[in-house]
Structures are given as C-alpha cells and as structure tokens.
Amino acid sequence: MKPNKIERLKSELRPSDFREKISALDLKNLSEDERFYLKNYGIYNIKLMPEKFMLRIRVAGGRIERQILETIVRIVKAYRLELLLTARAQIELHSLTASNVLKVWQELQEENITTLQTLTDNFRNIVTDPYDGAAEESKVEVYPLILQMQALFLDNAEWMGMLPRKFNVAISGTSATPMHFYGNDLYFALAKQEDAWGFNLYLGGKNSEVAQPADLFVLPHEVPGMFEAVARAYRTYGLRGSRARTRLFYLLQEIGMDAFVEKIKCFYPHTIRPQGSVENGKQYASAVQVLKDGTYGLCYQTRFGKIETASLEEVLEYARIHELQLRLGVDQNIYLLGMKEKTFPFEPVRGASQVTACAGSSYCALSLWDIKAETAYLPMEKIESHNIQVGFSGCLKGCGRHHHSDIGLVGLRTNLFGETQKAARIFLGGEYTEGKSTARLLFYAVPLPHLNRLLEVIIEEFESSGQQDFECFSRRYLNPHSSNFVTLWFLSKLYLEEKIRLEVLPEVPARPRSFVLMEMRSSSER
Ligand code: SF4
C-alpha cells in the first residue's frame, strides 16, 4: 500500500524534530506541510482561514486546577481571545493571529499548560466521567490510570504524530452516568469479573461508529499495560494508505477484531482474560448531584461550550470561596465538586446538559452553520424536559457527535427546494448507553424553517409512547423499522397533522424470537 502524503512527510522529518523550526516560521504564509507539523503542538490553522489560529489545551480526564484555569483566563483577557470547551473536555483558545499565537503558546508552556499532541495523528485527550472517583456510582477512580496512560505518549518523540491517524481513548469507572463513550477508538468500560472490578475493552469507535467488544478484560492496575499494547499494535499495523481509511475502525474492518486482538497479545506479556459483565447504566443529567463523601457536585452549564471570561471568573471566584474542585465534562460543561450544601447559585442554560454542539462557523471554517447560535431553532423546552440527547455538527466530520445521540443534526446548505438555503440532516435513534447502535440518517435535508416543527412531531411521538426516555423509545418503537418507513411516518404526521401514533404489539409466542410490529391507527378509531 502506497503511504499517504502525511506518512511520507513523517518519514522525512519526525513531528518531534519540528519544534526547533517553529520560531522561524512565516506564520502568514504557511505551507500545508508546516500546518501538519504545527498541529502536533496544538497549533491549528487552515488554508480556508489563513489569518486565524487556534490553540487546543489538553486537560487529562477533564480535571483542572483552579489556578491553571485562572491563568488561562488571564491570558484570554490579555490577548482578547475567545475560549471554548470541547466535547473532549479540553479548552480551545480562538481569535489568535499570526502575530500573537506563538507568544500565547510560549506563555502557556511557561505555566506548564500543555497543548501538545491535541490535533492530528496523536492520542487525543483521554476522557472520563466528570464525577470520576467522587460519585456514589464511582467504583474505580480512573484519573491515576489516565495519567499513567498519558505518560506513555505525551512529549515522547516515539509517539508524537507517529500514529496512522488520531486515536481517542475513554475510560469510565462509574456504574451509572449521563456520559457515554462508545464513540472512542478505545473504550475501557467498567466491568466485573468474579466480583473484581475492572474494564472490558471496546475498539474501533469514531464519530460515526460504535466501538465493538474485543472480548478482553483487565484489572485496574493492568490498564496502562493494555493501553500500551493496543497503542503499539495500532502504530505497527494501522493502515497508512488513503487518509480517509486510517482510523482503527478501518483496520478492524480489514483484518477483523480477532486478528487485531492477536496482535495486541503480542505486545501484552500478561494474563489475558475474556470480557466480564459491563456495568454502565444510564443516568440523567442533573444540576446538583450528591457525592459519596456527602458533599455535592454542581454542573455549571456553558452555552454549548462557549463561555465568556466574566462568567468563568464568576465560577472561579465561587470555587475559590467554597474551596471546590473543578472539572470539565465531555458535555462541554464545568463541574464543581465539594459543595457543603445543596444549592445552585448559577443561571441555568436551557438544553446545555442535553445538546452537544460543535464549534460552528464562528470558529471552524468547515461549518456551514453558526451551530451554537442556531440551537435557537430547536424545541429546547421539550428537549430539556425529556432529557433528550442532541448532537449538533456543522459538517459530516461529526464533532457534535450526532451519530451518538437520540436526535442528531448536521447543518448544511441545499438548493433541493429552489434557492440555496440552510437545511439540517436529521439522524434518529442512537442506542449509545450500551453502545448498541448509532443514530440512523432519516432526513437528508430539512429546510431550517421546518426543522423546529418536525422535531416537535418526533418528540410528540415519543411523548405519546409513554417510554421513560427517548433511547428506550428508539429501541422499542423506531429502530425495529426501516429508515424509509420511519421517515415517511413522520413526514405523514407533519403534513396530515393527524393524531396517529406508532404502537408496539405484544410478542407473538409462536415465533422463535420476539418481534415488534407497528400499526397505524388514528385516535378516532379507538
Ligand atoms: S463538525 Fe465539522 S464544522 Fe463542526 S467543528 Fe467539527 S469539523 Fe468543524
């Protein structure tokens, strides 16, 4: 297989050897090669917006000290930057230019704040539950394991930029959480074997795919060794041809899970155990949560990852006065741990715990929509009251995790209906809690003026089903049926405005396995 252009670059000059060249770069006239190398240092710039730069800060497991966040806020104010929280619990600094990006990058390094390996062919920020180790449901505290895994690759020439493609890792030691992690290349999911807590491995997830079981179980102290074995197997055998097919998912597609697990075993000279029983139940997001030490955790909601420095300063001051720990969640919110009393002193943001929105056109040149602003088109009251998980991406790359949601949206532009206009692609029915399936594409292009009403029709169907949450509704009512049928069903309801609803019939005992049927009845027939 002919290596792709990026691989040819790496063989000429390793990303770790580029560091000494950075200060001499002409940042106003970067080549594509230079842009690739800069990404390994967390510095982002693209040809479409050559005047704009972004820095991405790594926050292992989302845990961040108050003093570090205060330093970041000071830098943001000094350089008049904008700050975003990402869906991998990191911090992005936007509105940087060729004249200040390296100064800011240098200042961050002097404060021991790292941006290393947060972009391109690297292990991205390792994520977990924001209440790791603190929630009543937390069985294994995974933060020390995250640091051990990170120590393998961070600022290590052997690993910097040397993977075939980006590699996302998650680990959760919490038995019930609103977060879900099956969209990662490698997910250590809490599991039990013979009364011992540990982790099952799931491999090959990405924004559009669910990670699959590898039939492997590790005890907590074995996690770093197993991580290294997976990392070495992927670096050695990962595909390096077409860039579009270099994620772990494609290697698994090509050689199969069993063959890849055999390769992992070659790098893992310890006991191999088959998978245990996974313990990752669903929990609904709440603004305040009691923790196992009797204190409370608060969720400070950002505007889908966007937060003004004044608001952040308010949070920091509150954390300082009450001596609270700070953590960032993959839901783009800030968690404060250690409150003595159950209070919620902040203004809630409608839908902030339900909607994951990508950076959008204000911050990403690939986006056709200003995603964070256009959440205004969503029926937010219903989304929030039913705890419906919405993923909203500005393009098919899917940073808003639209495939791993109850309702997934992708903003696009279309001339299918005449003049070019904004429209949304709608995905429905992700079964993300247990990593069963991604949401299916049901509507190819819904013009923006009709989006709100169509979503209301879909949510009304869920309401009339009586199911406890949208994921149950998807499992029972939507997913047993073909995509075409479900699309037509909702379109007919939208246009006919009939009070008809999907119905599940009881199981028919004579059949070899239970099945779900649907029938359409108008309410007037009842
Ligand atoms: S989903 Fe697309 S538009 Fe949104 S941040 Fe990712 S690359 Fe940019």
Coordinates of C-alpha atoms and ligand atoms in Angstrom, one line a residue:
M1 CA 0.0 0.0 0.0
K2 CA 1.4 3.4 -1.0
P3 CA 1.8 5.6 2.1
N4 CA -0.2 8.8 2.1
K5 CA 1.4 12.2 1.9
I6 CA 1.4 12.8 5.6
E7 CA 3.3 9.5 6.2
R8 CA 5.8 10.5 3.6
L9 CA 6.3 13.8 5.5
K10 CA 6.8 11.9 8.8
S11 CA 9.4 9.7 7.3
E12 CA 11.4 12.8 6.1
L13 CA 11.1 14.7 9.4
R14 CA 9.5 13.4 12.6
P15 CA 7.0 15.8 14.2
S16 CA 9.1 15.9 17.4
D17 CA 12.0 17.3 15.3
F18 CA 9.9 20.2 14.1
R19 CA 9.9 22.0 17.4
E20 CA 13.1 23.9 16.7
K21 CA 11.8 25.2 13.4
I22 CA 8.6 26.8 14.9
S23 CA 10.0 30.1 16.0
A24 CA 11.4 30.8 12.5
L25 CA 8.2 30.1 10.6
D26 CA 6.5 32.7 8.5
L27 CA 3.0 32.2 10.0
K28 CA 1.3 34.4 7.4
N29 CA 2.4 32.1 4.6
L30 CA 2.3 28.6 6.0
S31 CA 2.5 25.6 3.7
E32 CA 0.3 22.6 4.2
D33 CA 3.3 20.6 5.4
E34 CA 4.0 23.2 8.1
R35 CA 0.4 23.2 9.1
F36 CA 0.5 19.5 9.7
Y37 CA 3.6 19.8 11.9
L38 CA 2.1 22.7 13.9
K39 CA -0.9 20.6 14.7
N40 CA 1.3 18.2 16.7
Y41 CA 2.0 21.1 19.0
G42 CA -1.7 22.0 19.4
I43 CA -1.5 25.0 16.9
Y44 CA -4.2 25.0 14.3
N45 CA -4.5 27.0 11.1
I46 CA -6.1 26.1 7.8
K47 CA -5.9 27.4 4.3
L48 CA -9.5 28.4 4.2
M49 CA -8.9 30.9 7.1
P50 CA -5.2 31.5 7.0
E51 CA -5.4 34.6 9.2
K52 CA -6.9 32.8 12.1
F53 CA -5.2 30.5 14.6
M54 CA -6.4 28.3 17.4
L55 CA -4.6 26.6 20.3
R56 CA -6.0 23.5 21.9
I57 CA -5.2 22.8 25.6
R58 CA -5.0 19.2 26.9
V59 CA -6.9 18.6 30.2
A60 CA -6.4 15.0 31.2
G61 CA -9.6 13.4 32.3
G62 CA -11.1 16.9 32.4
R63 CA -9.5 17.7 35.8
I64 CA -8.1 21.2 36.0
E65 CA -6.8 23.1 38.9
R66 CA -8.4 26.4 39.7
Q67 CA -5.1 28.3 39.5
I68 CA -4.4 26.8 36.0
L69 CA -7.9 28.0 34.8
E70 CA -7.2 31.4 36.3
T71 CA -4.0 31.6 34.4
I72 CA -5.8 30.7 31.2
V73 CA -8.5 33.4 31.8
R74 CA -5.7 35.9 32.4
I75 CA -4.1 35.1 29.1
V76 CA -7.5 35.1 27.3
K77 CA -8.2 38.6 28.6
A78 CA -4.7 39.9 27.9
Y79 CA -4.9 38.9 24.3
R80 CA -8.7 39.4 23.8
L81 CA -9.2 35.8 22.9
E82 CA -12.3 33.6 23.0
L83 CA -12.5 30.4 24.9
L84 CA -14.4 27.2 24.1
L85 CA -14.9 24.0 26.0
T86 CA -14.8 21.0 23.7
A87 CA -16.6 17.7 23.6
R88 CA -13.3 16.0 24.7
A89 CA -13.2 18.1 27.9
Q90 CA -10.4 20.4 26.5
I91 CA -10.1 24.1 26.2
E92 CA -9.7 25.9 22.8
L93 CA -8.4 29.4 22.5
H94 CA -9.7 31.2 19.4
S95 CA -9.2 34.6 17.8
L96 CA -5.4 34.2 17.7
T97 CA -3.4 35.7 14.9
A98 CA -0.1 35.1 13.2
S99 CA 1.3 37.9 15.4
N100 CA 0.3 36.5 18.8
V101 CA -0.2 32.8 18.6
L102 CA 3.4 31.8 19.4
K103 CA 3.6 34.3 22.3
V104 CA 0.5 32.8 23.8
W105 CA 1.8 29.3 23.1
Q106 CA 5.0 30.2 24.9
E107 CA 3.2 31.7 27.9
L108 CA 1.1 28.6 28.3
Q109 CA 4.2 26.4 28.3
E110 CA 5.9 28.6 30.9
E111 CA 2.8 27.9 33.1
N112 CA 3.1 24.1 32.5
I113 CA -0.1 24.2 30.4
T114 CA 0.3 21.8 27.5
T115 CA -1.2 21.9 24.0
L116 CA 1.0 19.0 22.8
Q117 CA -0.5 16.3 20.6
T118 CA -4.0 17.7 20.7
L119 CA -4.5 17.5 17.0
T120 CA -3.7 15.2 14.0
D121 CA -2.2 11.7 14.4
N122 CA -2.0 11.6 18.1
F123 CA -3.7 10.2 21.2
R124 CA -6.2 12.9 21.9
N125 CA -7.3 13.9 25.4
I126 CA -8.2 10.9 27.4
V127 CA -11.7 11.4 28.8
T128 CA -13.9 10.1 31.6
D129 CA -16.9 10.9 33.7
P130 CA -16.7 14.3 35.4
Y131 CA -17.6 12.8 38.8
D132 CA -14.9 10.1 38.5
G133 CA -13.9 8.9 42.0
A134 CA -16.5 11.2 43.6
A135 CA -19.9 10.0 42.5
E136 CA -21.7 7.4 44.6
E137 CA -21.7 5.2 41.5
S138 CA -17.9 5.5 41.1
K139 CA -16.4 2.1 41.6
V140 CA -12.9 2.6 40.4
E141 CA -11.2 6.1 40.3
V142 CA -9.6 6.2 36.8
Y143 CA -7.8 9.6 36.9
P144 CA -4.5 8.0 38.1
L145 CA -4.8 5.5 35.2
I146 CA -5.4 8.3 32.8
L147 CA -2.2 10.0 33.9
Q148 CA -0.2 6.7 33.6
M149 CA -1.6 6.2 30.0
Q150 CA -0.8 9.8 29.1
A151 CA 2.8 9.5 30.4
L152 CA 3.5 6.8 27.8
F153 CA 3.0 9.2 24.8
L154 CA 3.0 12.9 25.9
D155 CA 6.0 14.8 24.7
N156 CA 7.6 11.5 23.6
A157 CA 9.3 11.5 20.2
E158 CA 8.4 7.9 19.7
W159 CA 4.7 8.7 19.7
M160 CA 4.3 12.4 18.7
G161 CA 2.4 12.4 15.4
M162 CA 3.5 8.8 14.7
L163 CA 0.1 7.1 14.8
P164 CA -1.6 6.4 11.4
R165 CA -4.4 8.8 12.5
K166 CA -5.9 10.3 15.6
F167 CA -6.8 8.0 18.4
N168 CA -9.5 8.7 21.0
V169 CA -9.4 7.0 24.4
A170 CA -12.0 6.9 27.1
I171 CA -12.2 5.1 30.4
S172 CA -15.1 5.1 32.9
G173 CA -15.1 3.6 36.4
T174 CA -18.6 4.8 37.1
S175 CA -21.5 2.4 37.0
A176 CA -24.2 4.9 36.0
T177 CA -23.6 8.2 34.3
P178 CA -25.2 10.5 31.7
M179 CA -21.9 10.4 29.7
H180 CA -21.3 7.7 27.1
F181 CA -18.0 6.8 25.4
Y182 CA -18.6 4.2 22.7
G183 CA -17.6 6.6 20.0
N184 CA -13.9 6.3 21.0
D185 CA -11.3 4.2 19.2
L186 CA -10.6 2.6 22.6
Y187 CA -13.0 2.5 25.5
F188 CA -12.2 0.9 28.8
A189 CA -15.8 0.3 30.1
L190 CA -16.4 -0.6 33.8
A191 CA -17.0 -4.3 34.1
K192 CA -17.0 -7.0 36.7
Q193 CA -15.4 -10.4 36.7
E194 CA -15.6 -12.8 39.6
D195 CA -16.5 -9.9 41.9
A196 CA -13.5 -7.9 40.9
W197 CA -13.9 -4.5 39.2
G198 CA -12.1 -3.9 36.0
F199 CA -12.7 -2.9 32.4
N200 CA -13.9 -4.5 29.2
L201 CA -12.2 -3.2 26.1
Y202 CA -14.2 -1.8 23.2
L203 CA -12.4 -0.9 20.0
G204 CA -12.9 0.9 16.7
G205 CA -15.4 3.6 17.7
K206 CA -15.4 7.0 15.9
N207 CA -17.9 9.8 15.4
S208 CA -19.9 7.7 13.1
E209 CA -19.3 4.2 14.5
V210 CA -19.8 2.4 17.8
A211 CA -16.8 0.7 19.3
Q212 CA -17.1 -3.1 19.3
P213 CA -16.3 -5.6 22.1
A214 CA -12.8 -7.1 22.0
D215 CA -13.6 -9.8 24.4
L216 CA -10.8 -8.6 26.8
F217 CA -11.0 -7.7 30.5
V218 CA -8.3 -6.0 32.5
L219 CA -8.0 -5.2 36.2
P220 CA -7.4 -1.6 37.0
H221 CA -3.6 -1.9 37.5
E222 CA -3.4 -3.7 34.1
V223 CA -4.9 -0.7 32.2
P224 CA -1.7 1.1 31.3
G225 CA 0.0 -2.1 30.0
M226 CA -3.0 -2.9 27.9
F227 CA -3.3 0.6 26.6
E228 CA 0.4 0.4 25.5
A229 CA -0.2 -2.9 23.8
V230 CA -3.2 -1.6 21.9
A231 CA -1.2 1.6 21.0
R232 CA 1.8 -0.5 19.7
A233 CA -0.5 -2.8 17.7
Y234 CA -2.2 0.1 16.1
R235 CA 1.0 2.0 15.4
T236 CA 2.6 -1.1 13.9
Y237 CA -0.3 -2.5 11.8
G238 CA -2.6 0.5 11.3
L239 CA -3.4 1.4 7.7
R240 CA -1.3 4.3 6.3
G241 CA -2.7 4.5 2.7
S242 CA -5.7 6.7 2.0
R243 CA -6.1 9.2 4.9
A244 CA -9.8 8.6 4.8
R245 CA -9.3 5.0 5.9
T246 CA -6.6 5.2 8.5
R247 CA -8.6 5.1 11.8
L248 CA -8.6 1.9 13.8
F249 CA -12.1 1.2 12.6
Y250 CA -10.8 0.5 9.0
L251 CA -8.1 -1.8 10.2
L252 CA -10.7 -3.8 12.2
Q253 CA -12.9 -3.8 9.1
E254 CA -10.0 -5.2 7.0
I255 CA -8.5 -7.8 9.3
G256 CA -11.3 -8.4 11.8
M257 CA -11.4 -8.0 15.6
D258 CA -10.0 -11.4 16.4
A259 CA -6.9 -10.9 14.3
F260 CA -6.3 -7.5 15.8
V261 CA -6.6 -8.9 19.3
E262 CA -4.0 -11.5 18.4
K263 CA -1.7 -8.6 17.5
I264 CA -2.4 -6.8 20.8
K265 CA -1.5 -10.0 22.7
C266 CA 2.0 -9.9 21.1
F267 CA 2.6 -6.6 22.9
Y268 CA 0.9 -7.7 26.2
P269 CA 3.0 -10.3 28.0
H270 CA 0.5 -10.7 30.9
T271 CA -2.6 -12.7 31.7
I272 CA -5.3 -12.4 29.1
R273 CA -8.9 -12.6 30.4
P274 CA -12.1 -12.8 28.4
Q275 CA -14.6 -10.0 28.9
G276 CA -16.6 -9.6 32.1
S277 CA -20.1 -8.2 32.6
V278 CA -20.3 -4.5 31.7
E279 CA -21.7 -2.1 34.4
N280 CA -22.6 1.1 32.7
G281 CA -26.1 2.1 33.3
K282 CA -27.9 5.3 32.2
Q283 CA -28.3 8.3 34.5
Y284 CA -30.0 11.5 33.7
A285 CA -28.0 14.8 33.9
S286 CA -28.8 16.9 36.9
A287 CA -27.7 20.4 38.0
V288 CA -26.8 19.2 41.5
Q289 CA -25.6 15.7 42.5
V290 CA -24.9 14.2 45.9
L291 CA -21.4 12.7 46.1
K292 CA -20.2 9.8 48.1
D293 CA -18.4 11.9 50.7
G294 CA -21.7 13.6 51.5
T295 CA -20.9 16.8 49.6
Y296 CA -22.5 18.0 46.4
G297 CA -21.4 18.4 42.8
L298 CA -22.7 21.2 40.7
C299 CA -22.9 21.4 36.9
Y300 CA -22.2 24.9 35.6
Q301 CA -23.8 25.0 32.2
T302 CA -22.0 26.8 29.3
R303 CA -23.7 27.9 26.1
F304 CA -22.8 24.7 24.3
G305 CA -19.1 25.1 25.1
K306 CA -19.0 28.8 24.8
I307 CA -18.3 30.8 27.9
E308 CA -17.4 34.5 28.4
T309 CA -14.4 35.3 30.6
A310 CA -16.6 37.3 33.0
S311 CA -18.8 34.2 33.6
L312 CA -15.7 32.0 34.0
E313 CA -14.3 34.4 36.5
E314 CA -17.5 34.2 38.5
V315 CA -17.2 30.4 38.5
L316 CA -13.6 30.6 39.6
E317 CA -14.4 33.0 42.4
Y318 CA -17.2 30.8 43.6
A319 CA -14.8 27.8 43.5
R320 CA -12.2 29.7 45.4
I321 CA -14.5 30.9 48.2
H322 CA -16.0 27.4 48.7
E323 CA -12.8 25.5 48.1
L324 CA -14.3 23.5 45.3
Q325 CA -12.6 21.2 42.7
L326 CA -13.1 22.0 39.1
R327 CA -13.6 19.5 36.2
L328 CA -14.6 19.8 32.6
G329 CA -17.1 17.3 31.1
V330 CA -17.4 15.9 27.7
D331 CA -20.9 17.6 27.7
Q332 CA -19.0 20.9 27.4
N333 CA -20.0 22.0 31.0
I334 CA -17.9 22.8 34.1
Y335 CA -18.4 20.7 37.2
L336 CA -17.7 22.0 40.7
L337 CA -17.2 19.3 43.4
G338 CA -17.2 19.6 47.2
M339 CA -20.2 21.9 48.0
K340 CA -21.3 21.6 51.6
E341 CA -24.9 22.5 50.9
K342 CA -27.3 21.6 48.1
T343 CA -27.6 25.0 46.3
F344 CA -27.4 26.0 42.7
P345 CA -26.2 29.6 42.5
F346 CA -25.8 29.9 38.7
E347 CA -28.2 30.8 35.9
P348 CA -29.2 27.6 34.1
V349 CA -28.8 27.5 30.3
R350 CA -31.7 25.8 28.5
G351 CA -30.6 22.5 27.0
A352 CA -27.0 22.8 28.0
S353 CA -26.8 19.4 29.5
Q354 CA -28.7 17.8 26.6
V355 CA -27.1 19.4 23.5
T356 CA -23.6 18.8 22.3
A357 CA -22.7 21.4 19.7
C358 CA -19.6 21.5 17.6
A359 CA -17.6 24.8 17.2
G360 CA -19.7 26.0 14.3
S361 CA -18.9 28.6 11.6
S362 CA -17.7 31.3 14.1
Y363 CA -14.7 29.0 15.0
C364 CA -14.5 26.3 12.3
A365 CA -14.1 27.1 8.6
L366 CA -15.7 23.8 7.6
S367 CA -19.1 24.6 9.3
L368 CA -22.0 25.9 7.2
W369 CA -23.9 27.0 10.2
D370 CA -23.3 29.0 13.3
I371 CA -24.2 25.9 15.3
K372 CA -24.1 27.4 18.8
A373 CA -26.4 30.3 17.8
E374 CA -28.7 28.1 15.8
T375 CA -29.6 25.9 18.6
A376 CA -32.2 28.6 19.0
Y377 CA -34.2 26.7 16.2
L378 CA -34.5 23.6 18.4
P379 CA -37.6 22.9 20.6
M380 CA -35.3 23.4 23.6
E381 CA -38.0 23.2 26.3
K382 CA -39.1 19.8 25.2
I383 CA -35.6 18.6 24.7
E384 CA -34.7 19.6 28.2
S385 CA -37.8 18.4 30.0
H386 CA -37.4 14.9 28.4
N387 CA -33.6 14.8 28.8
I388 CA -33.3 14.1 25.0
Q389 CA -29.6 13.9 23.9
V390 CA -29.0 16.0 20.9
G391 CA -25.7 16.1 18.9
F392 CA -25.3 19.0 16.5
S393 CA -22.5 19.1 14.0
G394 CA -21.6 21.8 11.4
C395 CA -20.4 19.2 8.9
L396 CA -20.2 15.4 8.5
K397 CA -17.0 15.1 10.4
G398 CA -19.3 15.0 13.4
C399 CA -17.6 16.8 16.2
G400 CA -21.0 17.3 17.7
R401 CA -21.4 13.5 18.0
H402 CA -24.6 13.5 16.0
H403 CA -24.4 9.7 15.5
H404 CA -24.2 9.1 19.2
S405 CA -27.4 10.9 20.2
D406 CA -31.2 10.5 20.4
I407 CA -31.5 13.2 17.8
G408 CA -28.5 14.0 15.6
L409 CA -28.3 17.1 13.4
V410 CA -25.9 18.2 10.8
G411 CA -26.1 21.7 9.4
L412 CA -25.8 22.0 5.6
R413 CA -26.9 24.2 2.7
T414 CA -29.1 22.9 -0.1
N415 CA -30.8 24.1 -3.3
L416 CA -33.0 21.0 -3.5
F417 CA -36.0 23.2 -2.9
G418 CA -35.1 26.2 -5.0
E419 CA -32.9 28.9 -3.7
T420 CA -29.9 27.8 -1.7
Q421 CA -30.9 27.8 1.9
K422 CA -29.9 26.3 5.3
A423 CA -31.1 22.8 6.0
A424 CA -30.4 20.1 8.5
R425 CA -29.8 16.4 8.1
I426 CA -31.6 14.5 10.9
F427 CA -30.4 11.3 12.5
L428 CA -32.5 9.4 15.0
G429 CA -32.4 6.6 17.4
G430 CA -28.8 6.2 18.7
E431 CA -28.6 3.4 21.4
Y432 CA -25.5 4.9 22.9
T433 CA -25.7 3.9 26.6
E434 CA -24.7 0.3 25.9
G435 CA -23.0 1.1 22.6
K436 CA -25.6 -0.9 20.6
S437 CA -26.0 1.3 17.5
T438 CA -25.5 4.8 16.1
A439 CA -28.4 7.0 15.1
R440 CA -29.7 6.5 11.5
L441 CA -29.9 9.1 8.8
L442 CA -33.7 9.7 8.3
F443 CA -34.0 13.1 6.8
Y444 CA -31.4 14.1 4.2
A445 CA -32.2 17.9 4.1
V446 CA -34.9 19.6 6.2
P447 CA -35.1 23.4 5.4
L448 CA -34.4 25.4 8.5
P449 CA -38.0 27.0 8.8
H450 CA -39.4 23.4 9.1
L451 CA -36.8 22.0 11.5
N452 CA -38.5 23.0 14.7
R453 CA -41.9 21.7 13.8
L454 CA -40.6 18.4 12.5
L455 CA -38.6 17.9 15.7
E456 CA -41.7 18.6 17.7
V457 CA -43.6 16.0 15.8
I458 CA -40.9 13.4 16.5
I459 CA -40.8 14.4 20.2
E460 CA -44.6 14.2 20.5
E461 CA -44.5 10.7 19.1
F462 CA -42.0 9.9 21.9
E463 CA -44.3 11.5 24.5
S464 CA -47.3 9.5 23.4
S465 CA -45.3 6.3 23.6
G466 CA -45.1 6.5 27.4
Q467 CA -41.4 5.3 27.3
Q468 CA -39.2 6.5 30.1
D469 CA -36.6 8.1 27.8
F470 CA -36.0 8.7 24.1
E471 CA -33.4 6.0 23.9
C472 CA -36.0 3.4 25.1
F473 CA -38.4 4.8 22.6
S474 CA -35.9 4.4 19.8
R475 CA -35.1 0.8 20.8
R476 CA -38.7 -0.2 21.1
Y477 CA -40.5 1.9 18.5
L478 CA -38.2 3.3 15.9
N479 CA -35.2 1.0 15.4
P480 CA -37.1 -2.2 14.6
H481 CA -38.4 -0.5 11.4
S482 CA -36.7 0.5 8.2
S483 CA -35.4 4.0 7.8
N484 CA -37.7 4.7 4.9
F485 CA -40.7 3.7 6.9
V486 CA -39.9 5.9 9.9
T487 CA -39.1 8.8 7.6
L488 CA -42.4 8.5 5.8
W489 CA -44.2 8.1 9.1
F490 CA -43.0 11.4 10.5
L491 CA -43.5 13.2 7.2
S492 CA -47.1 12.0 7.0
K493 CA -47.7 13.2 10.5
L494 CA -46.1 16.6 9.7
Y495 CA -48.3 17.1 6.7
L496 CA -51.5 15.5 7.7
E497 CA -51.4 16.7 11.2
E498 CA -53.3 13.6 12.2
K499 CA -53.1 12.3 15.8
I500 CA -51.8 8.9 14.8
R501 CA -49.1 7.1 16.7
L502 CA -46.7 4.2 16.5
E503 CA -47.7 1.2 18.5
V504 CA -45.9 -1.8 19.8
L505 CA -47.9 -5.0 19.7
P506 CA -47.4 -7.7 22.3
E507 CA -45.0 -10.6 21.5
V508 CA -46.4 -13.5 19.5
P509 CA -45.4 -16.6 21.4
A510 CA -45.3 -19.0 18.4
R511 CA -42.4 -17.1 16.8
P512 CA -38.9 -18.1 17.5
R513 CA -37.9 -14.7 18.8
S514 CA -39.8 -11.7 20.0
F515 CA -40.5 -9.2 17.4
V516 CA -42.1 -5.8 17.3
L517 CA -44.8 -4.8 15.0
M518 CA -46.2 -1.5 14.3
E519 CA -49.6 -0.5 13.2
M520 CA -51.1 2.8 12.4
R521 CA -54.4 3.8 13.8
S522 CA -56.0 7.1 14.1
S523 CA -57.1 8.1 17.5
S524 CA -60.6 8.3 16.2
E525 CA -60.6 4.5 15.6
R526 CA -60.2 3.9 19.3
Ligands
SF4_1 S1 -18.2 19.0 12.9 FE1 -17.2 19.9 11.1 S2 -17.8 22.1 11.3 FE2 -18.1 21.2 13.4 S3 -16.2 21.6 14.4 FE3 -16.1 19.5 13.5 S4 -15.0 19.9 11.5 FE4 -15.8 21.9 12.2

